[in-house]
Every structure is written in C-alpha cells, then in structure tokens.
Amino acid sequence: MPLLKDGVEVSDDPWVRVDDDVDLPEDCHALISMSRWQAERDTLLTRNKPIGVALESSDTPDAIMGDLDRFGLIEVDFPLFKDGRGFSYGRLIRDRGGYTGELRAKGGVLVDQLFYLARCGFNAVDGDERITQDAWAEAQTRFSQVYQSTGDGRKSVLQKRHAG
C-alpha cells in the first residue's frame, strides 16, 4: 500500500510494526500497540529510539493523552470506510491533545475521505493504490467553504459571516 505524508508519497517508511510478543529491536523506529504501551510504559519511556503507538478502532485515545509528546507517530486504524471513530480520534489527539507529530490513518480509507482526514488533523495516510499525491492535492481543494472549525486554520462559514 502507498504511504502519503503531507501529501507526498513516501517510499521508505522508517516505522516498523512490532508485535506484542516480540522484543523491540534497538535500531529502529518501533510502532507498537496501545495495549503494549500501557503494559510496558515505564520501560518504554527509557528507550532512546523513537516510539509510535497504533490505535485500533476499539481503543480510546484518552489512555494516551498524557503521553502524546512521547510518540513520533500515532497510527489510527480505519477497519472499514464507514467506521468514523478514527476521525474523532484524530480531532481529539490534535485539538485537545495538542499532538504535533505524524498522525497516520491506516486501512479502509477512501479517496473521498481525504479532505476530512486532513481537516481532522491527519497528515499521513497508508491506504490503497487509489490514494495518490494527485488525489490528496485534489481533495484539499474540493470544498471552498467549511461549516465546522478544526485545527487546520480554515475559517468556517459562520466565522466568516461574523467577521463582516
């Protein structure tokens, strides 16, 4: 699957997904499950290499909100295109948590959802072959007006109306 970060295709992903029952390699950017983070948090805090956490759709980001500054990557699983929990997780992590690192959507993401992913704070997508640089660029210009405020800096229709 192609990986896009900030709208650009990335060929070399430095992150390695490490299963819960496998020792963490010392020489890589390790992506671990949230359950592993919770079980081994104190030990993982002493790690000198970057650590990332993968949230399943059944996880809640509340459990990691106090540790967001520890992660170089937060990956959110979208098991199905119609499962919208990942969008909410992105907003919570970016807006409420103030997370500034890589926030990656993985799995069942459609091209039609790229605009909304960006508005919810995602800056990376690991999806199917239809998610390309061109699709990302086109999605960001698809709508000229927005109705909800988010952390992307775009003014909502209501904000524009009140500004005069």
mmCIF file of N, CA and C in Angstrom, residues 55-120:
data_model
loop_
_atom_site.group_PDB
_atom_site.id
_atom_site.type_symbol
_atom_site.label_atom_id
_atom_site.label_comp_id
_atom_site.label_asym_id
_atom_site.label_seq_id
_atom_site.Cartn_x
_atom_site.Cartn_y
_atom_site.Cartn_z
ATOM 1 N N LEU A 55 -3.368 2.752 17.321
ATOM 2 C CA LEU A 55 -4.685 2.650 17.953
ATOM 3 C C LEU A 55 -5.616 1.844 17.062
ATOM 4 N N GLU A 56 -6.216 0.843 17.633
ATOM 5 C CA GLU A 56 -7.272 0.108 16.940
ATOM 6 C C GLU A 56 -8.561 0.913 17.098
ATOM 7 N N SER A 57 -9.552 0.620 16.291
ATOM 8 C CA SER A 57 -10.805 1.374 16.368
ATOM 9 C C SER A 57 -11.504 1.178 17.715
ATOM 10 N N SER A 58 -11.217 0.079 18.395
ATOM 11 C CA SER A 58 -11.840 -0.177 19.698
ATOM 12 C C SER A 58 -11.085 0.477 20.856
ATOM 13 N N ASP A 59 -9.884 0.999 20.587
ATOM 14 C CA ASP A 59 -9.123 1.711 21.623
ATOM 15 C C ASP A 59 -9.692 3.112 21.793
ATOM 16 N N THR A 60 -9.336 3.750 22.883
ATOM 17 C CA THR A 60 -9.722 5.139 23.069
ATOM 18 C C THR A 60 -8.464 5.968 23.266
ATOM 19 N N PRO A 61 -8.364 7.100 22.610
ATOM 20 C CA PRO A 61 -7.151 7.909 22.745
ATOM 21 C C PRO A 61 -6.979 8.513 24.146
ATOM 22 N N ASP A 62 -8.022 8.494 24.959
ATOM 23 C CA ASP A 62 -7.913 9.042 26.313
ATOM 24 C C ASP A 62 -6.771 8.389 27.093
ATOM 25 N N ALA A 63 -6.515 7.122 26.829
ATOM 26 C CA ALA A 63 -5.493 6.384 27.573
ATOM 27 C C ALA A 63 -4.071 6.860 27.279
ATOM 28 N N ILE A 64 -3.864 7.581 26.172
ATOM 29 C CA ILE A 64 -2.513 8.048 25.843
ATOM 30 C C ILE A 64 -2.384 9.568 25.838
ATOM 31 N N MET A 65 -3.444 10.278 26.180
ATOM 32 C CA MET A 65 -3.424 11.738 26.069
ATOM 33 C C MET A 65 -2.304 12.382 26.887
ATOM 34 N N GLY A 66 -1.953 11.804 28.017
ATOM 35 C CA GLY A 66 -0.885 12.365 28.832
ATOM 36 C C GLY A 66 0.509 12.061 28.316
ATOM 37 N N ASP A 67 0.609 11.196 27.320
ATOM 38 C CA ASP A 67 1.908 10.766 26.802
ATOM 39 C C ASP A 67 2.141 11.170 25.346
ATOM 40 N N LEU A 68 1.320 12.024 24.790
ATOM 41 C CA LEU A 68 1.416 12.332 23.359
ATOM 42 C C LEU A 68 2.786 12.837 22.946
ATOM 43 N N ASP A 69 3.446 13.572 23.826
ATOM 44 C CA ASP A 69 4.771 14.106 23.484
ATOM 45 C C ASP A 69 5.842 13.020 23.396
ATOM 46 N N ARG A 70 5.522 11.808 23.778
ATOM 47 C CA ARG A 70 6.470 10.682 23.735
ATOM 48 C C ARG A 70 6.471 9.972 22.389
ATOM 49 N N PHE A 71 5.488 10.247 21.539
ATOM 50 C CA PHE A 71 5.309 9.492 20.308
ATOM 51 C C PHE A 71 5.745 10.280 19.084
ATOM 52 N N GLY A 72 6.482 9.607 18.204
ATOM 53 C CA GLY A 72 6.829 10.189 16.916
ATOM 54 C C GLY A 72 5.773 9.894 15.866
ATOM 55 N N LEU A 73 4.941 8.911 16.146
ATOM 56 C CA LEU A 73 3.867 8.515 15.243
ATOM 57 C C LEU A 73 2.698 7.987 16.059
ATOM 58 N N ILE A 74 1.507 8.412 15.679
ATOM 59 C CA ILE A 74 0.283 7.788 16.172
ATOM 60 C C ILE A 74 -0.471 7.324 14.937
ATOM 61 N N GLU A 75 -0.691 6.021 14.877
ATOM 62 C CA GLU A 75 -1.395 5.430 13.746
ATOM 63 C C GLU A 75 -2.794 5.037 14.207
ATOM 64 N N VAL A 76 -3.797 5.447 13.450
ATOM 65 C CA VAL A 76 -5.187 5.152 13.785
ATOM 66 C C VAL A 76 -5.761 4.232 12.721
ATOM 67 N N ASP A 77 -6.287 3.112 13.155
ATOM 68 C CA ASP A 77 -6.847 2.126 12.245
ATOM 69 C C ASP A 77 -8.267 2.513 11.837
ATOM 70 N N PHE A 78 -8.525 2.454 10.544
ATOM 71 C CA PHE A 78 -9.859 2.604 9.976
ATOM 72 C C PHE A 78 -10.224 1.238 9.400
ATOM 73 N N PRO A 79 -10.877 0.368 10.198
ATOM 74 C CA PRO A 79 -11.123 -1.000 9.730
ATOM 75 C C PRO A 79 -12.074 -1.063 8.534
ATOM 76 N N LEU A 80 -12.991 -0.127 8.454
ATOM 77 C CA LEU A 80 -13.952 -0.036 7.352
ATOM 78 C C LEU A 80 -14.125 1.429 6.998
ATOM 79 N N PHE A 81 -14.394 1.717 5.747
ATOM 80 C CA PHE A 81 -14.568 3.107 5.333
ATOM 81 C C PHE A 81 -15.730 3.779 6.059
ATOM 82 N N LYS A 82 -16.703 3.007 6.517
ATOM 83 C CA LYS A 82 -17.875 3.592 7.168
ATOM 84 C C LYS A 82 -17.721 3.724 8.680
ATOM 85 N N ASP A 83 -16.577 3.341 9.228
ATOM 86 C CA ASP A 83 -16.319 3.468 10.661
ATOM 87 C C ASP A 83 -15.663 4.827 10.910
ATOM 88 N N GLY A 84 -16.404 5.759 11.467
ATOM 89 C CA GLY A 84 -15.934 7.131 11.637
ATOM 90 C C GLY A 84 -15.203 7.436 12.925
ATOM 91 N N ARG A 85 -14.984 6.444 13.778
ATOM 92 C CA ARG A 85 -14.313 6.713 15.052
ATOM 93 C C ARG A 85 -12.924 7.299 14.854
ATOM 94 N N GLY A 86 -12.226 6.889 13.819
ATOM 95 C CA GLY A 86 -10.871 7.389 13.567
ATOM 96 C C GLY A 86 -10.838 8.891 13.365
ATOM 97 N N PHE A 87 -11.867 9.441 12.714
ATOM 98 C CA PHE A 87 -11.931 10.893 12.527
ATOM 99 C C PHE A 87 -12.008 11.597 13.881
ATOM 100 N N SER A 88 -12.846 11.073 14.760
ATOM 101 C CA SER A 88 -12.979 11.639 16.105
ATOM 102 C C SER A 88 -11.673 11.524 16.874
ATOM 103 N N TYR A 89 -10.997 10.385 16.739
ATOM 104 C CA TYR A 89 -9.720 10.196 17.424
ATOM 105 C C TYR A 89 -8.700 11.230 16.942
ATOM 106 N N GLY A 90 -8.668 11.469 15.648
ATOM 107 C CA GLY A 90 -7.752 12.468 15.102
ATOM 108 C C GLY A 90 -7.994 13.848 15.676
ATOM 109 N N ARG A 91 -9.257 14.238 15.724
ATOM 110 C CA ARG A 91 -9.596 15.560 16.285
ATOM 111 C C ARG A 91 -9.192 15.648 17.745
ATOM 112 N N LEU A 92 -9.479 14.613 18.518
ATOM 113 C CA LEU A 92 -9.120 14.615 19.936
ATOM 114 C C LEU A 92 -7.609 14.718 20.127
ATOM 115 N N ILE A 93 -6.873 13.928 19.377
ATOM 116 C CA ILE A 93 -5.418 13.898 19.521
ATOM 117 C C ILE A 93 -4.795 15.232 19.113
ATOM 118 N N ARG A 94 -5.230 15.801 18.010
ATOM 119 C CA ARG A 94 -4.667 17.079 17.534
ATOM 120 C C ARG A 94 -5.177 18.269 18.346
ATOM 121 N N ASP A 95 -6.493 18.399 18.438
ATOM 122 C CA ASP A 95 -7.074 19.608 19.015
ATOM 123 C C ASP A 95 -7.009 19.630 20.538
ATOM 124 N N ARG A 96 -7.468 18.576 21.162
ATOM 125 C CA ARG A 96 -7.460 18.549 22.626
ATOM 126 C C ARG A 96 -6.085 18.191 23.176
ATOM 127 N N GLY A 97 -5.421 17.257 22.510
ATOM 128 C CA GLY A 97 -4.122 16.806 23.000
ATOM 129 C C GLY A 97 -2.951 17.657 22.560
ATOM 130 N N GLY A 98 -3.127 18.440 21.499
ATOM 131 C CA GLY A 98 -2.043 19.285 21.010
ATOM 132 C C GLY A 98 -0.903 18.520 20.358
ATOM 133 N N TYR A 99 -1.172 17.322 19.875
ATOM 134 C CA TYR A 99 -0.142 16.495 19.268
ATOM 135 C C TYR A 99 0.357 17.131 17.973
ATOM 136 N N THR A 100 1.681 17.179 17.796
ATOM 137 C CA THR A 100 2.263 17.807 16.607
ATOM 138 C C THR A 100 3.015 16.836 15.703
ATOM 139 N N GLY A 101 3.114 15.579 16.079
ATOM 140 C CA GLY A 101 3.850 14.601 15.279
ATOM 141 C C GLY A 101 3.015 14.031 14.148
ATOM 142 N N GLU A 102 3.499 12.935 13.589
ATOM 143 C CA GLU A 102 2.807 12.291 12.484
ATOM 144 C C GLU A 102 1.572 11.565 12.994
ATOM 145 N N LEU A 103 0.428 11.903 12.403
ATOM 146 C CA LEU A 103 -0.840 11.254 12.710
ATOM 147 C C LEU A 103 -1.282 10.554 11.429
ATOM 148 N N ARG A 104 -1.240 9.224 11.452
ATOM 149 C CA ARG A 104 -1.428 8.423 10.246
ATOM 150 C C ARG A 104 -2.727 7.631 10.299
ATOM 151 N N ALA A 105 -3.500 7.719 9.210
ATOM 152 C CA ALA A 105 -4.685 6.879 9.036
ATOM 153 C C ALA A 105 -4.259 5.632 8.278
ATOM 154 N N LYS A 106 -4.735 4.485 8.725
ATOM 155 C CA LYS A 106 -4.357 3.220 8.081
ATOM 156 C C LYS A 106 -5.601 2.375 7.856
ATOM 157 N N GLY A 107 -5.656 1.759 6.690
ATOM 158 C CA GLY A 107 -6.721 0.801 6.447
ATOM 159 C C GLY A 107 -7.763 1.266 5.465
ATOM 160 N N GLY A 108 -9.032 1.102 5.846
ATOM 161 C CA GLY A 108 -10.164 1.334 4.964
ATOM 162 C C GLY A 108 -10.506 2.792 4.751
ATOM 163 N N VAL A 109 -9.593 3.526 4.151
ATOM 164 C CA VAL A 109 -9.810 4.942 3.866
ATOM 165 C C VAL A 109 -10.077 5.095 2.375
ATOM 166 N N LEU A 110 -11.107 5.852 2.058
ATOM 167 C CA LEU A 110 -11.449 6.117 0.660
ATOM 168 C C LEU A 110 -10.890 7.463 0.218
ATOM 169 N N VAL A 111 -10.698 7.610 -1.082
ATOM 170 C CA VAL A 111 -10.234 8.882 -1.639
ATOM 171 C C VAL A 111 -11.185 10.006 -1.241
ATOM 172 N N ASP A 112 -12.471 9.724 -1.207
ATOM 173 C CA ASP A 112 -13.466 10.733 -0.848
ATOM 174 C C ASP A 112 -13.317 11.233 0.588
ATOM 175 N N GLN A 113 -12.581 10.534 1.402
ATOM 176 C CA GLN A 113 -12.423 10.904 2.802
ATOM 177 C C GLN A 113 -11.143 11.692 3.079
ATOM 178 N N LEU A 114 -10.296 11.887 2.084
ATOM 179 C CA LEU A 114 -9.015 12.552 2.307
ATOM 180 C C LEU A 114 -9.173 13.979 2.815
ATOM 181 N N PHE A 115 -10.128 14.718 2.287
ATOM 182 C CA PHE A 115 -10.368 16.088 2.747
ATOM 183 C C PHE A 115 -10.693 16.099 4.235
ATOM 184 N N TYR A 116 -11.551 15.195 4.657
ATOM 185 C CA TYR A 116 -11.971 15.139 6.053
ATOM 186 C C TYR A 116 -10.847 14.651 6.961
ATOM 187 N N LEU A 117 -10.027 13.739 6.467
ATOM 188 C CA LEU A 117 -8.866 13.302 7.250
ATOM 189 C C LEU A 117 -7.959 14.489 7.563
ATOM 190 N N ALA A 118 -7.664 15.279 6.540
ATOM 191 C CA ALA A 118 -6.797 16.444 6.749
ATOM 192 C C ALA A 118 -7.440 17.435 7.715
ATOM 193 N N ARG A 119 -8.730 17.643 7.606
ATOM 194 C CA ARG A 119 -9.417 18.577 8.497
ATOM 195 C C ARG A 119 -9.403 18.083 9.933
ATOM 196 N N CYS A 120 -9.336 16.771 10.115
ATOM 197 C CA CYS A 120 -9.314 16.190 11.465
ATOM 198 C C CYS A 120 -7.895 16.050 12.013
#
